[in-house]
Amino acid sequence: MSTSKLRILVPVKRVIDFAIKPRINKTQTGVETKGVKFSINPFCDIALEESIRIREGNKDLVEKIHAVSIGPTKAQDVLRVALAKGADTSTLIDVGEEEVEPLSVAKLLQKVVEKENSNLIILGKQAIDDDSNQTGQMLAGLLNWPQATNASKVEIDGDNVTVTREVDGGSDTLRAKLPLVITTDLRLNDPRYASLPNVMKAKKKPLEKLSASDLGIEITKRLETLKVEEPPVRQAGVKVESVDELISKLKDLKAI
Ligand code: AMP
């Protein structure tokens, strides 16, 4: 059986930290980003962890793990974290404060795949800021590669990759040959923390900076956000002492 060395690409998005409760901005066009903590998107962290575990499982199998982020200059921070955890090299595609829709992200990633000669792409199944769940699928379409989404287990044997996917009420097991796009689900693994010595060492690892035009891609917008709203505030409930009291309250409210 032929065995390709893996050149893994891990796209990592900088998003508002998952533990923070987002607040809507005054103009109701999005969430407030000033003074808010940003981190690596949790599903991207899982994708990175999986690529590191693939290498730990078989050192000779992985030639390179390359992390890429599309975002503001500050997105360097998530790349440094990725480098500290185990990525070898990285690229920042600096788009300033511009929001980039999944199709443009996928087009930029396609260029990075060509540049890095990647043969396995592991992405998050979704970014927790826009919840699009589109980028991996669009990238697989642009590359005309097979895709296995929502992975909860990944096994590699030569050029064959077996992916178990979480589906309603059970699991779905797929096999595909490289090159392949995989998107990660929550239960795939528990990402590690970066150790302080590795954070220091990561400062010396390569971080290439490019613009979208360096890659020949024009970022276009196809969607317009009309309004972002908080969910309606729920009315406080009342406690009742007995079933009779419950029934009488429901009758008062004309609910029964
Ligand atoms: P989405 O389709 O926006 O829900 O994102 C799915 C996955 O695509 C994320 O978990 C990332 O792996 C990747 N991705 C999306 N946007 C970006 C970005 N701006 N930079 C790097 N990776 C991204």
PDB file of C-alpha atoms and ligand atoms in Angstrom:
ATOM      1  CA  MET A   1       0.000   0.000   0.000  1.00  0.00           C
ATOM      2  CA  SER A   2       1.356   3.443  -0.907  1.00  0.00           C
ATOM      3  CA  THR A   3       1.850   5.834   1.973  1.00  0.00           C
ATOM      4  CA  SER A   4       1.836   9.583   1.475  1.00  0.00           C
ATOM      5  CA  LYS A   5       3.523  11.767   4.025  1.00  0.00           C
ATOM      6  CA  LEU A   6       0.919  14.050   5.519  1.00  0.00           C
ATOM      7  CA  ARG A   7       1.135  17.762   4.961  1.00  0.00           C
ATOM      8  CA  ILE A   8      -1.683  18.880   7.214  1.00  0.00           C
ATOM      9  CA  LEU A   9      -3.297  22.302   6.950  1.00  0.00           C
ATOM     10  CA  VAL A  10      -5.178  23.544  10.011  1.00  0.00           C
ATOM     11  CA  PRO A  11      -7.182  26.753   9.545  1.00  0.00           C
ATOM     12  CA  VAL A  12      -7.652  28.501  12.909  1.00  0.00           C
ATOM     13  CA  LYS A  13     -10.042  31.397  13.430  1.00  0.00           C
ATOM     14  CA  ARG A  14      -9.701  34.089  16.088  1.00  0.00           C
ATOM     15  CA  VAL A  15     -13.075  34.466  17.792  1.00  0.00           C
ATOM     16  CA  ILE A  16     -14.517  35.951  20.999  1.00  0.00           C
ATOM     17  CA  ASP A  17     -13.582  33.540  23.793  1.00  0.00           C
ATOM     18  CA  PHE A  18     -16.246  30.862  24.257  1.00  0.00           C
ATOM     19  CA  ALA A  19     -16.574  31.658  27.970  1.00  0.00           C
ATOM     20  CA  ILE A  20     -17.601  35.272  27.325  1.00  0.00           C
ATOM     21  CA  LYS A  21     -21.252  36.266  27.030  1.00  0.00           C
ATOM     22  CA  PRO A  22     -21.357  38.389  23.875  1.00  0.00           C
ATOM     23  CA  ARG A  23     -23.125  41.764  23.983  1.00  0.00           C
ATOM     24  CA  ILE A  24     -24.801  43.328  20.955  1.00  0.00           C
ATOM     25  CA  ASN A  25     -23.234  46.588  19.771  1.00  0.00           C
ATOM     26  CA  LYS A  26     -25.149  49.887  19.891  1.00  0.00           C
ATOM     27  CA  THR A  27     -25.844  49.932  16.148  1.00  0.00           C
ATOM     28  CA  GLN A  28     -27.242  46.350  16.312  1.00  0.00           C
ATOM     29  CA  THR A  29     -25.007  45.280  13.459  1.00  0.00           C
ATOM     30  CA  GLY A  30     -23.017  42.677  15.370  1.00  0.00           C
ATOM     31  CA  VAL A  31     -21.514  41.893  18.752  1.00  0.00           C
ATOM     32  CA  GLU A  32     -19.364  44.287  20.766  1.00  0.00           C
ATOM     33  CA  THR A  33     -15.688  43.441  20.244  1.00  0.00           C
ATOM     34  CA  LYS A  34     -14.018  46.278  22.162  1.00  0.00           C
ATOM     35  CA  GLY A  35     -12.268  45.194  25.340  1.00  0.00           C
ATOM     36  CA  VAL A  36     -13.342  41.569  24.858  1.00  0.00           C
ATOM     37  CA  LYS A  37     -11.068  38.528  25.175  1.00  0.00           C
ATOM     38  CA  PHE A  38     -10.403  36.668  21.901  1.00  0.00           C
ATOM     39  CA  SER A  39      -9.126  33.098  21.589  1.00  0.00           C
ATOM     40  CA  ILE A  40      -8.731  30.292  19.088  1.00  0.00           C
ATOM     41  CA  ASN A  41     -12.128  28.960  17.924  1.00  0.00           C
ATOM     42  CA  PRO A  42     -12.746  25.789  20.043  1.00  0.00           C
ATOM     43  CA  PHE A  43     -13.424  23.548  17.010  1.00  0.00           C
ATOM     44  CA  CYS A  44     -10.173  24.764  15.392  1.00  0.00           C
ATOM     45  CA  ASP A  45      -8.348  23.915  18.625  1.00  0.00           C
ATOM     46  CA  ILE A  46      -9.748  20.384  18.322  1.00  0.00           C
ATOM     47  CA  ALA A  47      -8.567  20.253  14.676  1.00  0.00           C
ATOM     48  CA  LEU A  48      -5.084  21.307  15.732  1.00  0.00           C
ATOM     49  CA  GLU A  49      -5.042  18.785  18.585  1.00  0.00           C
ATOM     50  CA  GLU A  50      -6.030  16.003  16.187  1.00  0.00           C
ATOM     51  CA  SER A  51      -3.199  16.851  13.792  1.00  0.00           C
ATOM     52  CA  ILE A  52      -0.708  16.809  16.691  1.00  0.00           C
ATOM     53  CA  ARG A  53      -2.056  13.444  17.894  1.00  0.00           C
ATOM     54  CA  ILE A  54      -1.721  11.999  14.371  1.00  0.00           C
ATOM     55  CA  ARG A  55       1.959  12.959  14.490  1.00  0.00           C
ATOM     56  CA  GLU A  56       2.375  11.616  18.036  1.00  0.00           C
ATOM     57  CA  GLY A  57       0.796   8.326  16.903  1.00  0.00           C
ATOM     58  CA  ASN A  58       3.290   7.968  14.044  1.00  0.00           C
ATOM     59  CA  LYS A  59       6.141  10.461  13.900  1.00  0.00           C
ATOM     60  CA  ASP A  60       7.194   9.464  10.386  1.00  0.00           C
ATOM     61  CA  LEU A  61       3.722   9.940   8.947  1.00  0.00           C
ATOM     62  CA  VAL A  62       3.536  13.710   9.269  1.00  0.00           C
ATOM     63  CA  GLU A  63       5.829  15.909   7.222  1.00  0.00           C
ATOM     64  CA  LYS A  64       4.338  19.205   8.301  1.00  0.00           C
ATOM     65  CA  ILE A  65       1.517  20.845  10.231  1.00  0.00           C
ATOM     66  CA  HIS A  66       0.774  24.314   8.874  1.00  0.00           C
ATOM     67  CA  ALA A  67      -1.669  26.657  10.654  1.00  0.00           C
ATOM     68  CA  VAL A  68      -3.385  29.499   8.801  1.00  0.00           C
ATOM     69  CA  SER A  69      -5.609  32.302  10.015  1.00  0.00           C
ATOM     70  CA  ILE A  70      -7.554  34.924   8.099  1.00  0.00           C
ATOM     71  CA  GLY A  71      -8.296  37.969  10.186  1.00  0.00           C
ATOM     72  CA  PRO A  72      -6.885  41.153  11.686  1.00  0.00           C
ATOM     73  CA  THR A  73      -3.184  41.560  12.552  1.00  0.00           C
ATOM     74  CA  LYS A  74      -4.110  40.410  16.079  1.00  0.00           C
ATOM     75  CA  ALA A  75      -4.964  36.961  14.676  1.00  0.00           C
ATOM     76  CA  GLN A  76      -1.209  36.365  14.984  1.00  0.00           C
ATOM     77  CA  ASP A  77      -1.946  35.558  18.622  1.00  0.00           C
ATOM     78  CA  VAL A  78      -3.951  32.433  17.734  1.00  0.00           C
ATOM     79  CA  LEU A  79      -1.218  31.376  15.298  1.00  0.00           C
ATOM     80  CA  ARG A  80       1.400  31.721  18.062  1.00  0.00           C
ATOM     81  CA  VAL A  81      -0.789  29.504  20.255  1.00  0.00           C
ATOM     82  CA  ALA A  82      -1.050  26.964  17.403  1.00  0.00           C
ATOM     83  CA  LEU A  83       2.739  27.039  16.960  1.00  0.00           C
ATOM     84  CA  ALA A  84       3.249  26.604  20.711  1.00  0.00           C
ATOM     85  CA  LYS A  85       0.956  23.570  20.741  1.00  0.00           C
ATOM     86  CA  GLY A  86       2.692  21.825  17.840  1.00  0.00           C
ATOM     87  CA  ALA A  87       2.163  23.436  14.413  1.00  0.00           C
ATOM     88  CA  ASP A  88       5.482  23.786  12.554  1.00  0.00           C
ATOM     89  CA  THR A  89       4.776  26.830  10.396  1.00  0.00           C
ATOM     90  CA  SER A  90       1.982  29.338   9.904  1.00  0.00           C
ATOM     91  CA  THR A  91       0.448  31.985   7.663  1.00  0.00           C
ATOM     92  CA  LEU A  92      -1.546  35.049   8.637  1.00  0.00           C
ATOM     93  CA  ILE A  93      -3.727  36.431   5.865  1.00  0.00           C
ATOM     94  CA  ASP A  94      -4.229  39.934   7.169  1.00  0.00           C
ATOM     95  CA  VAL A  95      -7.606  41.317   6.101  1.00  0.00           C
ATOM     96  CA  GLY A  96      -7.750  44.069   8.728  1.00  0.00           C
ATOM     97  CA  GLU A  97     -11.124  44.431  10.439  1.00  0.00           C
ATOM     98  CA  GLU A  98     -13.027  43.204   7.376  1.00  0.00           C
ATOM     99  CA  GLU A  99     -15.424  40.302   7.980  1.00  0.00           C
ATOM    100  CA  VAL A 100     -14.749  37.552   5.477  1.00  0.00           C
ATOM    101  CA  GLU A 101     -17.594  35.264   4.432  1.00  0.00           C
ATOM    102  CA  PRO A 102     -17.017  31.477   4.235  1.00  0.00           C
ATOM    103  CA  LEU A 103     -16.764  31.412   0.414  1.00  0.00           C
ATOM    104  CA  SER A 104     -13.953  33.972   0.430  1.00  0.00           C
ATOM    105  CA  VAL A 105     -12.287  32.140   3.350  1.00  0.00           C
ATOM    106  CA  ALA A 106     -12.494  28.911   1.332  1.00  0.00           C
ATOM    107  CA  LYS A 107     -11.000  30.600  -1.770  1.00  0.00           C
ATOM    108  CA  LEU A 108      -8.094  31.965   0.298  1.00  0.00           C
ATOM    109  CA  LEU A 109      -7.562  28.566   1.933  1.00  0.00           C
ATOM    110  CA  GLN A 110      -7.536  26.908  -1.495  1.00  0.00           C
ATOM    111  CA  LYS A 111      -4.572  29.130  -2.426  1.00  0.00           C
ATOM    112  CA  VAL A 112      -2.771  28.192   0.791  1.00  0.00           C
ATOM    113  CA  VAL A 113      -3.418  24.496   0.087  1.00  0.00           C
ATOM    114  CA  GLU A 114      -1.760  24.925  -3.338  1.00  0.00           C
ATOM    115  CA  LYS A 115       1.152  26.882  -1.862  1.00  0.00           C
ATOM    116  CA  GLU A 116       1.765  24.378   0.967  1.00  0.00           C
ATOM    117  CA  ASN A 117       0.998  21.336  -1.165  1.00  0.00           C
ATOM    118  CA  SER A 118      -1.306  20.125   1.641  1.00  0.00           C
ATOM    119  CA  ASN A 119      -2.946  16.710   1.336  1.00  0.00           C
ATOM    120  CA  LEU A 120      -5.049  16.729   4.514  1.00  0.00           C
ATOM    121  CA  ILE A 121      -7.057  19.678   5.805  1.00  0.00           C
ATOM    122  CA  ILE A 122      -8.540  19.512   9.274  1.00  0.00           C
ATOM    123  CA  LEU A 123     -10.918  22.373  10.082  1.00  0.00           C
ATOM    124  CA  GLY A 124     -13.436  23.098  12.772  1.00  0.00           C
ATOM    125  CA  LYS A 125     -16.996  22.126  11.877  1.00  0.00           C
ATOM    126  CA  GLN A 126     -18.004  25.699  12.675  1.00  0.00           C
ATOM    127  CA  ALA A 127     -16.730  28.993  13.951  1.00  0.00           C
ATOM    128  CA  ILE A 128     -18.583  29.916  17.129  1.00  0.00           C
ATOM    129  CA  ASP A 129     -18.946  33.567  16.090  1.00  0.00           C
ATOM    130  CA  ASP A 130     -20.834  33.224  12.799  1.00  0.00           C
ATOM    131  CA  ASP A 131     -21.939  29.562  13.242  1.00  0.00           C
ATOM    132  CA  SER A 132     -21.788  29.207   9.458  1.00  0.00           C
ATOM    133  CA  ASN A 133     -20.642  25.568   9.249  1.00  0.00           C
ATOM    134  CA  GLN A 134     -19.754  26.150   5.577  1.00  0.00           C
ATOM    135  CA  THR A 135     -16.031  26.671   5.096  1.00  0.00           C
ATOM    136  CA  GLY A 136     -14.869  23.036   5.092  1.00  0.00           C
ATOM    137  CA  GLN A 137     -17.639  21.997   2.715  1.00  0.00           C
ATOM    138  CA  MET A 138     -16.965  24.893   0.323  1.00  0.00           C
ATOM    139  CA  LEU A 139     -13.225  24.234   0.403  1.00  0.00           C
ATOM    140  CA  ALA A 140     -13.762  20.547  -0.443  1.00  0.00           C
ATOM    141  CA  GLY A 141     -16.005  21.674  -3.331  1.00  0.00           C
ATOM    142  CA  LEU A 142     -13.445  24.144  -4.680  1.00  0.00           C
ATOM    143  CA  LEU A 143     -10.650  21.561  -4.466  1.00  0.00           C
ATOM    144  CA  ASN A 144     -12.891  18.739  -5.687  1.00  0.00           C
ATOM    145  CA  TRP A 145     -11.666  16.611  -2.755  1.00  0.00           C
ATOM    146  CA  PRO A 146     -13.733  14.196  -0.664  1.00  0.00           C
ATOM    147  CA  GLN A 147     -14.896  15.478   2.709  1.00  0.00           C
ATOM    148  CA  ALA A 148     -15.823  13.913   6.041  1.00  0.00           C
ATOM    149  CA  THR A 149     -17.630  16.374   8.291  1.00  0.00           C
ATOM    150  CA  ASN A 150     -18.339  16.348  12.053  1.00  0.00           C
ATOM    151  CA  ALA A 151     -15.605  13.819  12.826  1.00  0.00           C
ATOM    152  CA  SER A 152     -15.602  12.146  16.234  1.00  0.00           C
ATOM    153  CA  LYS A 153     -12.780   9.700  15.348  1.00  0.00           C
ATOM    154  CA  VAL A 154     -10.038   9.743  12.699  1.00  0.00           C
ATOM    155  CA  GLU A 155      -7.858   6.735  11.793  1.00  0.00           C
ATOM    156  CA  ILE A 156      -5.148   6.811   9.140  1.00  0.00           C
ATOM    157  CA  ASP A 157      -3.774   3.715   7.441  1.00  0.00           C
ATOM    158  CA  GLY A 158      -1.563   4.488   4.466  1.00  0.00           C
ATOM    159  CA  ASP A 159      -3.559   6.606   2.053  1.00  0.00           C
ATOM    160  CA  ASN A 160      -6.841   5.413   3.563  1.00  0.00           C
ATOM    161  CA  VAL A 161      -8.504   7.576   6.159  1.00  0.00           C
ATOM    162  CA  THR A 162     -11.431   6.270   8.194  1.00  0.00           C
ATOM    163  CA  VAL A 163     -13.614   8.890   9.829  1.00  0.00           C
ATOM    164  CA  THR A 164     -16.410   8.253  12.293  1.00  0.00           C
ATOM    165  CA  ARG A 165     -19.036  10.982  12.217  1.00  0.00           C
ATOM    166  CA  GLU A 166     -21.612  11.863  14.809  1.00  0.00           C
ATOM    167  CA  VAL A 167     -25.077  11.654  13.357  1.00  0.00           C
ATOM    168  CA  ASP A 168     -28.509  11.701  15.007  1.00  0.00           C
ATOM    169  CA  GLY A 169     -28.970   8.548  17.043  1.00  0.00           C
ATOM    170  CA  GLY A 170     -25.667   6.881  16.177  1.00  0.00           C
ATOM    171  CA  SER A 171     -22.501   7.089  14.155  1.00  0.00           C
ATOM    172  CA  ASP A 172     -21.575   6.953  10.499  1.00  0.00           C
ATOM    173  CA  THR A 173     -18.200   5.542   9.415  1.00  0.00           C
ATOM    174  CA  LEU A 174     -16.655   6.700   6.142  1.00  0.00           C
ATOM    175  CA  ARG A 175     -13.477   5.773   4.342  1.00  0.00           C
ATOM    176  CA  ALA A 176     -11.749   8.025   1.811  1.00  0.00           C
ATOM    177  CA  LYS A 177      -8.361   8.335   0.206  1.00  0.00           C
ATOM    178  CA  LEU A 178      -6.086  11.326   0.554  1.00  0.00           C
ATOM    179  CA  PRO A 179      -6.310  14.194  -0.266  1.00  0.00           C
ATOM    180  CA  LEU A 180      -9.189  14.844   2.087  1.00  0.00           C
ATOM    181  CA  VAL A 181     -11.030  17.547   4.041  1.00  0.00           C
ATOM    182  CA  ILE A 182     -12.122  16.696   7.592  1.00  0.00           C
ATOM    183  CA  THR A 183     -14.182  18.908   9.898  1.00  0.00           C
ATOM    184  CA  THR A 184     -14.110  18.274  13.630  1.00  0.00           C
ATOM    185  CA  ASP A 185     -16.892  17.713  16.135  1.00  0.00           C
ATOM    186  CA  LEU A 186     -16.701  18.429  19.856  1.00  0.00           C
ATOM    187  CA  ARG A 187     -16.053  14.872  21.021  1.00  0.00           C
ATOM    188  CA  LEU A 188     -13.052  14.179  18.773  1.00  0.00           C
ATOM    189  CA  ASN A 189     -10.528  15.016  21.488  1.00  0.00           C
ATOM    190  CA  ASP A 190      -9.692  17.266  24.449  1.00  0.00           C
ATOM    191  CA  PRO A 191      -7.197  19.903  23.330  1.00  0.00           C
ATOM    192  CA  ARG A 192      -4.025  20.378  25.373  1.00  0.00           C
ATOM    193  CA  TYR A 193      -2.753  23.638  26.821  1.00  0.00           C
ATOM    194  CA  ALA A 194       0.454  25.171  25.507  1.00  0.00           C
ATOM    195  CA  SER A 195       3.314  24.913  28.037  1.00  0.00           C
ATOM    196  CA  LEU A 196       5.286  28.056  28.851  1.00  0.00           C
ATOM    197  CA  PRO A 197       8.570  26.735  27.346  1.00  0.00           C
ATOM    198  CA  ASN A 198       6.693  25.910  24.142  1.00  0.00           C
ATOM    199  CA  VAL A 199       5.126  29.390  24.080  1.00  0.00           C
ATOM    200  CA  MET A 200       8.672  30.818  24.246  1.00  0.00           C
ATOM    201  CA  LYS A 201       9.945  28.445  21.535  1.00  0.00           C
ATOM    202  CA  ALA A 202       6.967  29.287  19.292  1.00  0.00           C
ATOM    203  CA  LYS A 203       8.218  32.874  19.003  1.00  0.00           C
ATOM    204  CA  LYS A 204      10.981  31.558  16.745  1.00  0.00           C
ATOM    205  CA  LYS A 205       8.720  29.443  14.530  1.00  0.00           C
ATOM    206  CA  PRO A 206       7.798  30.802  11.069  1.00  0.00           C
ATOM    207  CA  LEU A 207       4.793  33.122  10.747  1.00  0.00           C
ATOM    208  CA  GLU A 208       4.386  34.335   7.181  1.00  0.00           C
ATOM    209  CA  LYS A 209       2.209  37.415   6.606  1.00  0.00           C
ATOM    210  CA  LEU A 210       0.221  37.820   3.405  1.00  0.00           C
ATOM    211  CA  SER A 211      -2.673  39.885   2.120  1.00  0.00           C
ATOM    212  CA  ALA A 212      -5.625  38.528   0.139  1.00  0.00           C
ATOM    213  CA  SER A 213      -4.297  40.256  -2.998  1.00  0.00           C
ATOM    214  CA  ASP A 214      -0.897  38.512  -2.548  1.00  0.00           C
ATOM    215  CA  LEU A 215      -2.892  35.326  -3.156  1.00  0.00           C
ATOM    216  CA  GLY A 216      -4.823  36.864  -6.065  1.00  0.00           C
ATOM    217  CA  ILE A 217      -8.164  36.750  -4.245  1.00  0.00           C
ATOM    218  CA  GLU A 218     -10.622  39.616  -4.098  1.00  0.00           C
ATOM    219  CA  ILE A 219     -12.775  39.471  -0.977  1.00  0.00           C
ATOM    220  CA  THR A 220     -16.394  39.955  -1.943  1.00  0.00           C
ATOM    221  CA  LYS A 221     -19.517  40.232   0.181  1.00  0.00           C
ATOM    222  CA  ARG A 222     -22.709  38.435  -0.757  1.00  0.00           C
ATOM    223  CA  LEU A 223     -24.542  38.864   2.526  1.00  0.00           C
ATOM    224  CA  GLU A 224     -25.762  41.938   4.371  1.00  0.00           C
ATOM    225  CA  THR A 225     -26.499  41.798   8.091  1.00  0.00           C
ATOM    226  CA  LEU A 226     -29.792  43.584   8.575  1.00  0.00           C
ATOM    227  CA  LYS A 227     -30.062  43.440  12.346  1.00  0.00           C
ATOM    228  CA  VAL A 228     -28.669  41.554  15.317  1.00  0.00           C
ATOM    229  CA  GLU A 229     -31.027  41.232  18.299  1.00  0.00           C
ATOM    230  CA  GLU A 230     -30.919  39.797  21.802  1.00  0.00           C
ATOM    231  CA  PRO A 231     -33.402  36.969  22.420  1.00  0.00           C
ATOM    232  CA  PRO A 232     -36.602  38.336  24.066  1.00  0.00           C
ATOM    233  CA  VAL A 233     -36.323  38.618  27.836  1.00  0.00           C
ATOM    234  CA  ARG A 234     -38.307  35.839  29.484  1.00  0.00           C
ATOM    235  CA  GLN A 235     -40.847  36.743  32.140  1.00  0.00           C
ATOM    236  CA  ALA A 236     -40.096  35.480  35.629  1.00  0.00           C
ATOM    237  CA  GLY A 237     -42.058  32.348  36.572  1.00  0.00           C
ATOM    238  CA  VAL A 238     -44.061  31.707  39.759  1.00  0.00           C
ATOM    239  CA  LYS A 239     -43.959  28.732  42.115  1.00  0.00           C
ATOM    240  CA  VAL A 240     -47.205  26.980  42.972  1.00  0.00           C
ATOM    241  CA  GLU A 241     -47.875  24.829  46.035  1.00  0.00           C
ATOM    242  CA  SER A 242     -50.252  22.269  44.553  1.00  0.00           C
ATOM    243  CA  VAL A 243     -51.689  20.831  41.361  1.00  0.00           C
ATOM    244  CA  ASP A 244     -55.008  22.580  42.107  1.00  0.00           C
ATOM    245  CA  GLU A 245     -53.245  25.915  42.353  1.00  0.00           C
ATOM    246  CA  LEU A 246     -51.413  25.203  39.076  1.00  0.00           C
ATOM    247  CA  ILE A 247     -54.697  24.428  37.307  1.00  0.00           C
ATOM    248  CA  SER A 248     -56.368  27.543  38.658  1.00  0.00           C
ATOM    249  CA  LYS A 249     -53.406  29.728  37.571  1.00  0.00           C
ATOM    250  CA  LEU A 250     -53.460  28.189  34.103  1.00  0.00           C
ATOM    251  CA  LYS A 251     -57.207  28.876  33.919  1.00  0.00           C
ATOM    252  CA  ASP A 252     -56.618  32.505  34.982  1.00  0.00           C
ATOM    253  CA  LEU A 253     -54.094  32.806  32.150  1.00  0.00           C
ATOM    254  CA  LYS A 254     -56.602  31.149  29.789  1.00  0.00           C
ATOM    255  CA  ALA A 255     -53.913  28.583  28.983  1.00  0.00           C
ATOM    256  CA  ILE A 256     -56.395  25.717  29.490  1.00  0.00           C
TER     257      ILE A 256
HETATM  258  P1  AMP B   1     -17.460  28.447   9.516  1.00  0.00           P
HETATM  259  O1  AMP B   1     -17.768  27.826   8.194  1.00  0.00           O
HETATM  260  O2  AMP B   1     -17.310  29.956   9.450  1.00  0.00           O
HETATM  261  O3  AMP B   1     -18.442  28.038  10.601  1.00  0.00           O
HETATM  262  O4  AMP B   1     -16.005  27.931   9.964  1.00  0.00           O
HETATM  263  C1  AMP B   1     -15.652  26.557   9.944  1.00  0.00           C
HETATM  264  C2  AMP B   1     -14.136  26.405  10.084  1.00  0.00           C
HETATM  265  O5  AMP B   1     -13.505  27.045   8.961  1.00  0.00           O
HETATM  266  C3  AMP B   1     -13.486  27.052  11.310  1.00  0.00           C
HETATM  267  O6  AMP B   1     -13.548  26.200  12.440  1.00  0.00           O
HETATM  268  C4  AMP B   1     -12.054  27.226  10.816  1.00  0.00           C
HETATM  269  O7  AMP B   1     -11.338  25.998  10.867  1.00  0.00           O
HETATM  270  C5  AMP B   1     -12.261  27.611   9.343  1.00  0.00           C
HETATM  271  N1  AMP B   1     -12.325  29.089   9.232  1.00  0.00           N
HETATM  272  C6  AMP B   1     -13.440  29.862   9.072  1.00  0.00           C
HETATM  273  N2  AMP B   1     -13.107  31.171   9.026  1.00  0.00           N
HETATM  274  C7  AMP B   1     -11.756  31.230   9.191  1.00  0.00           C
HETATM  275  C8  AMP B   1     -10.790  32.280   9.250  1.00  0.00           C
HETATM  276  N3  AMP B   1     -11.162  33.565   9.164  1.00  0.00           N
HETATM  277  N4  AMP B   1      -9.482  31.956   9.419  1.00  0.00           N
HETATM  278  C9  AMP B   1      -9.109  30.662   9.514  1.00  0.00           C
HETATM  279  N5  AMP B   1      -9.962  29.630   9.470  1.00  0.00           N
HETATM  280  C10 AMP B   1     -11.256  29.902   9.312  1.00  0.00           C
END
